[in-house]
Structures are given as structure tokens and as C-alpha cells.
Coordinates of C-alpha atoms in Angstrom, one line a residue:
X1 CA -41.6 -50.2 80.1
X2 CA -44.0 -52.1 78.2
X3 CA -42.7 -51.7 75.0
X4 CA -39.5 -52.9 76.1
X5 CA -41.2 -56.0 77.8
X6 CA -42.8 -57.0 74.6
X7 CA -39.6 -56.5 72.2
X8 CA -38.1 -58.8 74.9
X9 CA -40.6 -60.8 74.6
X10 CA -40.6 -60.3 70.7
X11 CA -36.4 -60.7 70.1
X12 CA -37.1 -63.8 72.6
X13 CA -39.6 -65.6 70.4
X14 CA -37.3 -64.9 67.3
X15 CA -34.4 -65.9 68.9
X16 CA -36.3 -68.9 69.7
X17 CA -37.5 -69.9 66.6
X18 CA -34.1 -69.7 64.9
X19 CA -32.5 -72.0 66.9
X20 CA -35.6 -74.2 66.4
X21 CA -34.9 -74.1 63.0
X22 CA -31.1 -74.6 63.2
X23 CA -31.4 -77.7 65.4
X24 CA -33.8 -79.3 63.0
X25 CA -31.5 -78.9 60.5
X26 CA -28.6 -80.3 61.6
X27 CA -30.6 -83.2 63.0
X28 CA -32.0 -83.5 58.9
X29 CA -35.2 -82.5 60.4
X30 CA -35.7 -79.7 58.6
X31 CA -35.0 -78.4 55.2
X32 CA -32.4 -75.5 54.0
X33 CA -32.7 -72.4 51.7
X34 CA -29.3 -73.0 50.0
X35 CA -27.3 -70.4 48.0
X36 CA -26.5 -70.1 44.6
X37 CA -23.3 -71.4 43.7
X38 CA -21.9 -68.3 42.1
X39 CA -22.3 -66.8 45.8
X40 CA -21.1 -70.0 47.8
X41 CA -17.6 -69.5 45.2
X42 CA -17.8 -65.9 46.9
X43 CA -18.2 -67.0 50.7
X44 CA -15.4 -69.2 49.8
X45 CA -13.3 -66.9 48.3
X46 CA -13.8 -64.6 51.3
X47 CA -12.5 -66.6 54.0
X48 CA -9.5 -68.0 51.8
X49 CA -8.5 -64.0 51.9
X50 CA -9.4 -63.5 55.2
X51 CA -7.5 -66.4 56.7
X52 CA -4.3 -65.8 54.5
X53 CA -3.9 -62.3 54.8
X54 CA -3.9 -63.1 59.1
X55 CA -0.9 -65.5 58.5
X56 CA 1.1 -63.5 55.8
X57 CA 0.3 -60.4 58.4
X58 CA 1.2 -62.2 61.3
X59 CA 4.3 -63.3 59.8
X60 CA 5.7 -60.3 58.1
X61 CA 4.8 -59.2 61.4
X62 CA 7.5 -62.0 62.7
X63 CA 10.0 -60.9 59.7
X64 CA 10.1 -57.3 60.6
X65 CA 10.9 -57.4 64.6
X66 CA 11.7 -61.2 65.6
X67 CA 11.2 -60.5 69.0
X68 CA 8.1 -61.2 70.3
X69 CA 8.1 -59.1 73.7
X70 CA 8.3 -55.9 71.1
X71 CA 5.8 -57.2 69.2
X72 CA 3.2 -57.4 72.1
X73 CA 4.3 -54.4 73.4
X74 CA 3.5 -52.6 69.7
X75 CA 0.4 -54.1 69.8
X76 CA -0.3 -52.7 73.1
X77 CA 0.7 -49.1 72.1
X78 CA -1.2 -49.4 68.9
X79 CA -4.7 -50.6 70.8
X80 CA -4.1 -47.8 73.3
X81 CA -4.2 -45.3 70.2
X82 CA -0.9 -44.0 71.7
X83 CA 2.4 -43.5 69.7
X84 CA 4.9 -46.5 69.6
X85 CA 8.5 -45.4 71.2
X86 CA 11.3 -45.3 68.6
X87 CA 13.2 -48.3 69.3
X88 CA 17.2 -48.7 68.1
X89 CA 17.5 -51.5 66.1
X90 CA 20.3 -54.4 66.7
X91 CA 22.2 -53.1 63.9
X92 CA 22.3 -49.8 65.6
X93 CA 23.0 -51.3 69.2
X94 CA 25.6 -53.3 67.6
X95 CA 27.3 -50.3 66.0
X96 CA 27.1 -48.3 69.5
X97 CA 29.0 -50.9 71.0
X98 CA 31.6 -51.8 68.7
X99 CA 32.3 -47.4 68.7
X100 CA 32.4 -47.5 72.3
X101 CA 34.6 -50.7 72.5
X102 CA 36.6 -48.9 70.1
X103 CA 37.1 -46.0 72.6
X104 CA 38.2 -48.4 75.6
X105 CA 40.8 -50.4 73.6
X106 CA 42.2 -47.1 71.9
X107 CA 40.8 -45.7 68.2
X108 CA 44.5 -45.7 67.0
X109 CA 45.2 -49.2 67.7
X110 CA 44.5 -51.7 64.8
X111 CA 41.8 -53.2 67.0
X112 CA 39.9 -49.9 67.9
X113 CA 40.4 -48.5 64.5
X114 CA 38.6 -51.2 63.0
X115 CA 36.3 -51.5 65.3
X116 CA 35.5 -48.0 64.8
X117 CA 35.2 -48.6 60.8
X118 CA 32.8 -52.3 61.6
X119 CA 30.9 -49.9 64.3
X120 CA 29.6 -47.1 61.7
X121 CA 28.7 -49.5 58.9
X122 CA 26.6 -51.6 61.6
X123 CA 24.9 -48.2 62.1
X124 CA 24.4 -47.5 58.6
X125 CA 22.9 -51.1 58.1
X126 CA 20.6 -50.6 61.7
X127 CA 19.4 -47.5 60.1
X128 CA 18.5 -49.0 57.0
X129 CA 16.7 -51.9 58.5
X130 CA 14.6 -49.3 60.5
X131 CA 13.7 -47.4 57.0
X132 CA 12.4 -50.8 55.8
X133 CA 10.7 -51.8 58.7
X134 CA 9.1 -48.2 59.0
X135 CA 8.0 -48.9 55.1
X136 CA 7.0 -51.9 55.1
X137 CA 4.3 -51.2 58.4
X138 CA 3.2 -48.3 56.9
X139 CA 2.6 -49.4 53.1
X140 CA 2.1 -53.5 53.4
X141 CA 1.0 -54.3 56.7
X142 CA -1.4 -51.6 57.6
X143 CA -3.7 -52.1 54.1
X144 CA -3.9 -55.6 55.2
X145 CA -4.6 -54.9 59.1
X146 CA -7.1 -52.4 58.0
X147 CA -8.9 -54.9 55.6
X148 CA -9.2 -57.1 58.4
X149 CA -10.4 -55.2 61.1
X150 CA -12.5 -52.9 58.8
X151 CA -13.9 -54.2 55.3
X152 CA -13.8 -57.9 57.1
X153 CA -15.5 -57.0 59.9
X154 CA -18.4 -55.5 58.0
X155 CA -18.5 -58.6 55.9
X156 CA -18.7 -60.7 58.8
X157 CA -21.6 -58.8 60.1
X158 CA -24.0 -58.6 56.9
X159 CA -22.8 -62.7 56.6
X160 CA -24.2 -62.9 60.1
X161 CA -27.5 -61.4 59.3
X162 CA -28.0 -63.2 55.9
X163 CA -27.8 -66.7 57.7
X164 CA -30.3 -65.0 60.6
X165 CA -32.7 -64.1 57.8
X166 CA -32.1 -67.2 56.2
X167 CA -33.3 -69.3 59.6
X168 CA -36.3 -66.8 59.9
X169 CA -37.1 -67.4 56.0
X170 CA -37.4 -71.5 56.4
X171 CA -38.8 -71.0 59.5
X172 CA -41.9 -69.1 57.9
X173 CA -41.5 -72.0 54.5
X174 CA -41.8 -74.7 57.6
X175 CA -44.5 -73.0 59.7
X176 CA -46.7 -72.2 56.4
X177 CA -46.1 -75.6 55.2
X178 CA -47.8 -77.3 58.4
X179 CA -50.4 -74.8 58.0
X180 CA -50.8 -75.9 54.7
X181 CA -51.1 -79.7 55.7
X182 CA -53.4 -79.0 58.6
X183 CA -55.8 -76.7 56.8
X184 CA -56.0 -79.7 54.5
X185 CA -56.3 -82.4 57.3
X186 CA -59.5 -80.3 58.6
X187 CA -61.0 -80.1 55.3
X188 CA -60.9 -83.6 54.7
X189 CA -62.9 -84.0 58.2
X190 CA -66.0 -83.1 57.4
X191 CA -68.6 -85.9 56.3
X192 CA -71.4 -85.3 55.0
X193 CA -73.3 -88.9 55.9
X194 CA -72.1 -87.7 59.3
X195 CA -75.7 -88.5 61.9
X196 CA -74.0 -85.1 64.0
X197 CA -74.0 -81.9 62.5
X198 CA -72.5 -80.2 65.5
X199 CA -68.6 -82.2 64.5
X200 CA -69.9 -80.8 61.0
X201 CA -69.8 -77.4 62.3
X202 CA -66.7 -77.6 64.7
X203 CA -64.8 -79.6 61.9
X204 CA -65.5 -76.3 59.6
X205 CA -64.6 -73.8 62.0
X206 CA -61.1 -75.8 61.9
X207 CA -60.5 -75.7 58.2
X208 CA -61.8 -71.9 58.3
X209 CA -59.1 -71.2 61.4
X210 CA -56.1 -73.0 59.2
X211 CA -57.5 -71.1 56.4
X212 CA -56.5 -68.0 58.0
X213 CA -53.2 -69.0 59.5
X214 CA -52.3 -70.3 56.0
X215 CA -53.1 -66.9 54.6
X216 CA -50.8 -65.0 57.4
X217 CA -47.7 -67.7 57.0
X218 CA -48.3 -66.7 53.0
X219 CA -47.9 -63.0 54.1
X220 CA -45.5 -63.6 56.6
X221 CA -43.3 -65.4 54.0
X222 CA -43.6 -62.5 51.5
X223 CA -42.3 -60.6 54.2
X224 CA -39.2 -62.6 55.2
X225 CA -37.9 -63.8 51.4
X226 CA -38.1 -59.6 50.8
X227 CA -36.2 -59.3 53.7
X228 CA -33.9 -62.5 53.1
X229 CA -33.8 -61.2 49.2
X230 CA -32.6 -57.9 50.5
X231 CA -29.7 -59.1 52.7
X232 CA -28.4 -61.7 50.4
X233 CA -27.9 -58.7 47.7
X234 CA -25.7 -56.3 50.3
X235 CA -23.8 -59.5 51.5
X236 CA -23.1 -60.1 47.6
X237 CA -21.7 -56.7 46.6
X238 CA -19.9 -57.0 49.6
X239 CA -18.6 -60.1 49.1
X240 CA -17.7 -58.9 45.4
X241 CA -15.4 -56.0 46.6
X242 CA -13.0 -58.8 47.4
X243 CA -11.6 -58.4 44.0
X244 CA -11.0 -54.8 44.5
X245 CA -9.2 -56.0 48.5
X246 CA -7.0 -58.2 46.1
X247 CA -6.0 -55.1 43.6
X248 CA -5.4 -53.5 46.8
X249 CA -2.8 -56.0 48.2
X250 CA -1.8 -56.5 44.8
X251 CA -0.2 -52.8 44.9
X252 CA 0.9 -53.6 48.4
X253 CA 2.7 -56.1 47.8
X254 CA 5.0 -54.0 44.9
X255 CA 5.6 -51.5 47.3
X256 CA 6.6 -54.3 49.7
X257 CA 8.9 -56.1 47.3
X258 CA 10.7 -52.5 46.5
X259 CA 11.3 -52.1 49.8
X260 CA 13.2 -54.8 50.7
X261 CA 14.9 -54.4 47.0
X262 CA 16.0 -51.2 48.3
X263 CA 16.7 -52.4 52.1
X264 CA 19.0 -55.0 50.5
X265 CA 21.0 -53.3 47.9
X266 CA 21.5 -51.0 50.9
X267 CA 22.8 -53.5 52.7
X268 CA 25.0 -54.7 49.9
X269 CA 26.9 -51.7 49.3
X270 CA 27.5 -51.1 53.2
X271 CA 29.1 -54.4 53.1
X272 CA 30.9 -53.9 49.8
X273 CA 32.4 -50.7 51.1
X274 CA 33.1 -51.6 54.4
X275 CA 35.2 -54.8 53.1
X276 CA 36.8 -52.2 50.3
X277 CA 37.8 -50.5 53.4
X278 CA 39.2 -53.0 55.7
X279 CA 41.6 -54.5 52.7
X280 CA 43.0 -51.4 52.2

């Protein structure tokens, strides 16, 4: 119990300190470790991927079923880790109905007949559109769903620790340079003309008692710029494998394109036929 009252106590005072150190800053109170520009172009470059790979998700997403009831509804299924129901596509529906229009109005009649004729190749073109769709979720959108809720996430977690080490890193430069500044303050105290040697004494004490606390920010600062220099080096190579996420998508993106070259032509020569068929 009281090892868990002082790491409260402990995560409390670091907490604490960092948000000293934050306010300061943003009030130009207090000054900032800044990153290198090569790894600023890499933050950037980060979130640019991150926030365009949401919308070109999200709206494939829209491209692929329209309706957005389904869509939630996927998304439901998919959180729950349970299989989503196959669905007939409107193609398919379409094709159904036109068949069994067919059979009310008579299959022999010119009507019904080509009703019939209309009603397969709408099934041919629903089952096509549901080959594409089935594609195109399994190798487009889930590289680029599993980026974001995986490599992203990650990223966003060592980002989050590099700016909390960071905070504690300038808050040991600030503490050790006020150290610095009173250790030098007490020093300058002391007079020797001075009629009282007990201020002498007291005022010596002082510089001795800012000499130590200079010497335990000093250590304290080694410390923390290890610690800061250590995060800052997994958040770059992480933050680097971007370029690999873009060769990734890169590939994707191919097998996307094919897809729909395929869906299409598809498409094309169910259409072509179909009209061959009817002007005959």
C-alpha cells in the first residue's frame, strides 16, 4: 500500500511538472527543446498519410456500398469480430425481380421473354459488382484499415511519449538553470568587510545547498536527455517506416485499379451481349 501511495504521489508530481512546463510555454514563459528538421519533415509526413488514407478509406468505403445503414451495420459486425451476412447486391435484387415479373406477365410473351433475358444479365452484373466489392475490401481497404488502427496507432503512442519526455527534459534544463542562477546569487552574498560573521556563515551554507541541487539537476538532466535521446530514436525509425506504409498502398492501389478494370470490362460485355441479344 505504500508503494502505491508514493508512485501516486510520484506520477502526480510528474504529471504536475509537465503541465507546468507546457503552460509556460505556450504563455512564451518558457523555452522549447525543438526537433531537427529532418524529423519535423517526418511528423509531417506522417499525419499527411494518416489523414489521407482516413478519407480515401472512408470513401472507397462510400464507392463500394452507397448505403450508409449497411455500412454501419458492417462496421458493427466487423467490431463484434463476428462474420458479416452475405448481402444480394441491387444488381442481383434487380435481376430477381425482373425473372419473377417475367413469370407473372408470361415468359413467352415479348414482355416476359425479355424481361427474362434483362433479368439474368442484371444478375450477372450484381454478381460481378459483389466480386469487386469482395476484392477490393479484402486487398485495398483492409491494408489501409490495418495501417491505421495498427502501425498508426503505435506511432501515435511513441509520438505521445517523445513530447512527455520532451516536457520532463526542459523541465530538468529549467529547474537546473534556476539552480544555476541561485547558487550564483548566494555566492555573490557573502562579504567579507561584513561586521557579522554569522550572515557569513548562513550565506555559505546557501551557496553550498545550491551547490548540491545544481549537481543533482546536472544528474537529473543526464538522466532525462538519455531518456529523451532514446525515445526520439524509436519515434524516428518509426516514423521512417512510412515509406515502406507508402510501398504498401502503392501495391494496393494496383490490385485496386485491376479490379475495377476487371469489374468493368465485366460489365461491358454483359451489356454488349445482352443488347446483341435483344436486336436479334
Amino acid at each position: 500500500m505504500d508503494f502505491n501511495v508514493k508512485k501516486l504521489a510520484s506520477d502526480a508530481g510528474v504529471f504536475f511538472s509537465r503541465a507546468v512546463q507546457f503552460t509556460e510555454e505556450k504563455l512564451g514563459q518558457a523555452e522549447k527543446t525543438e526537433l531537427d528538421a529532418h524529423f519535423e519533415n517526418l511528423l509531417g509526413r506522417a499525419d499527411s498519410t494518416k489523414n489521407w488514407t482516413e478519407k480515401i478509406l472512408r470513401q472507397t468505403e462510400v464507392l463500394l456500398q452507397p448505403n450508409p445503414s449497411a455500412r454501419i451495420e458492417e462496421f458493427l459486425y466487423e467490431k463484434l469480430d463476428r462474420k458479416i451476412p452475405s448481402r444480394i447486391t441491387n444488381g442481383e435484387l434487380l435481376g430477381q425481380y425482373m425473372i419473377e415479373a417475367a413469370s407473372e406477365f408470361g415468359p413467352g410473351t415479348p414482355y416476359g421473354s425479355t424481361l427474362i433475358k434483362v433479368g439474368e444479365a442484371q444478375r450477372h452484373l450484381g454478381a460481378a459488382d459483389r466480386d469487386f466489392i469482395q476484392s477490393s475490401m479484402i486487398n485495398f481497404l483492409t491494408p489501409l484499415r490495418n495501417f491505421l488502427e495498427g502501425d498508426w496507432k503505435t506511432i501515435s503512442k511513441e509520438r505521445r511519449l517523445l513530447e512527455n519526455r520532451r516536457l520532463d527534459l526542459d523541465a530538468c534544463k529549467a529547474r537546473l538553470k534556476k539552480a544555476k542562477a541561485a547558487e550564483a546569487k548566494a555566492a555573490a552574498t557573502p562579504d567579507f568587510q561584513e561586521t557579522r560573521p554569522r550572515n557569513y556563515v548562513l550565506s555559505a551554507s546557501a551557496s553550498a545547498l545550491w551547490s548540491d541541487e545544481v549537481t543533482k539537476a546536472e544528474q537529473e538532466l543526464r538522466l532525462t536527455q538519455a531518456g529523451f535521446d532514446h525515445q526520439a530514436e524509436v519515434t524516428r525509425l518509426l516514423l521512417e517506416g512510412i515509406s515502406s506504409t507508402h510501398t504498401n498502398h502503392l501495391r494496393c492501389l494496383h490490385e485496386f485499379v485491376e479490379a475495377q478494370a476487371t469489374y468493368y470490362a465485366q460489365c461491358y460485355q454483359y451489356t454488349l451481349d445482352l443488347q446483341k441479344l435483344l436486336s436479334r
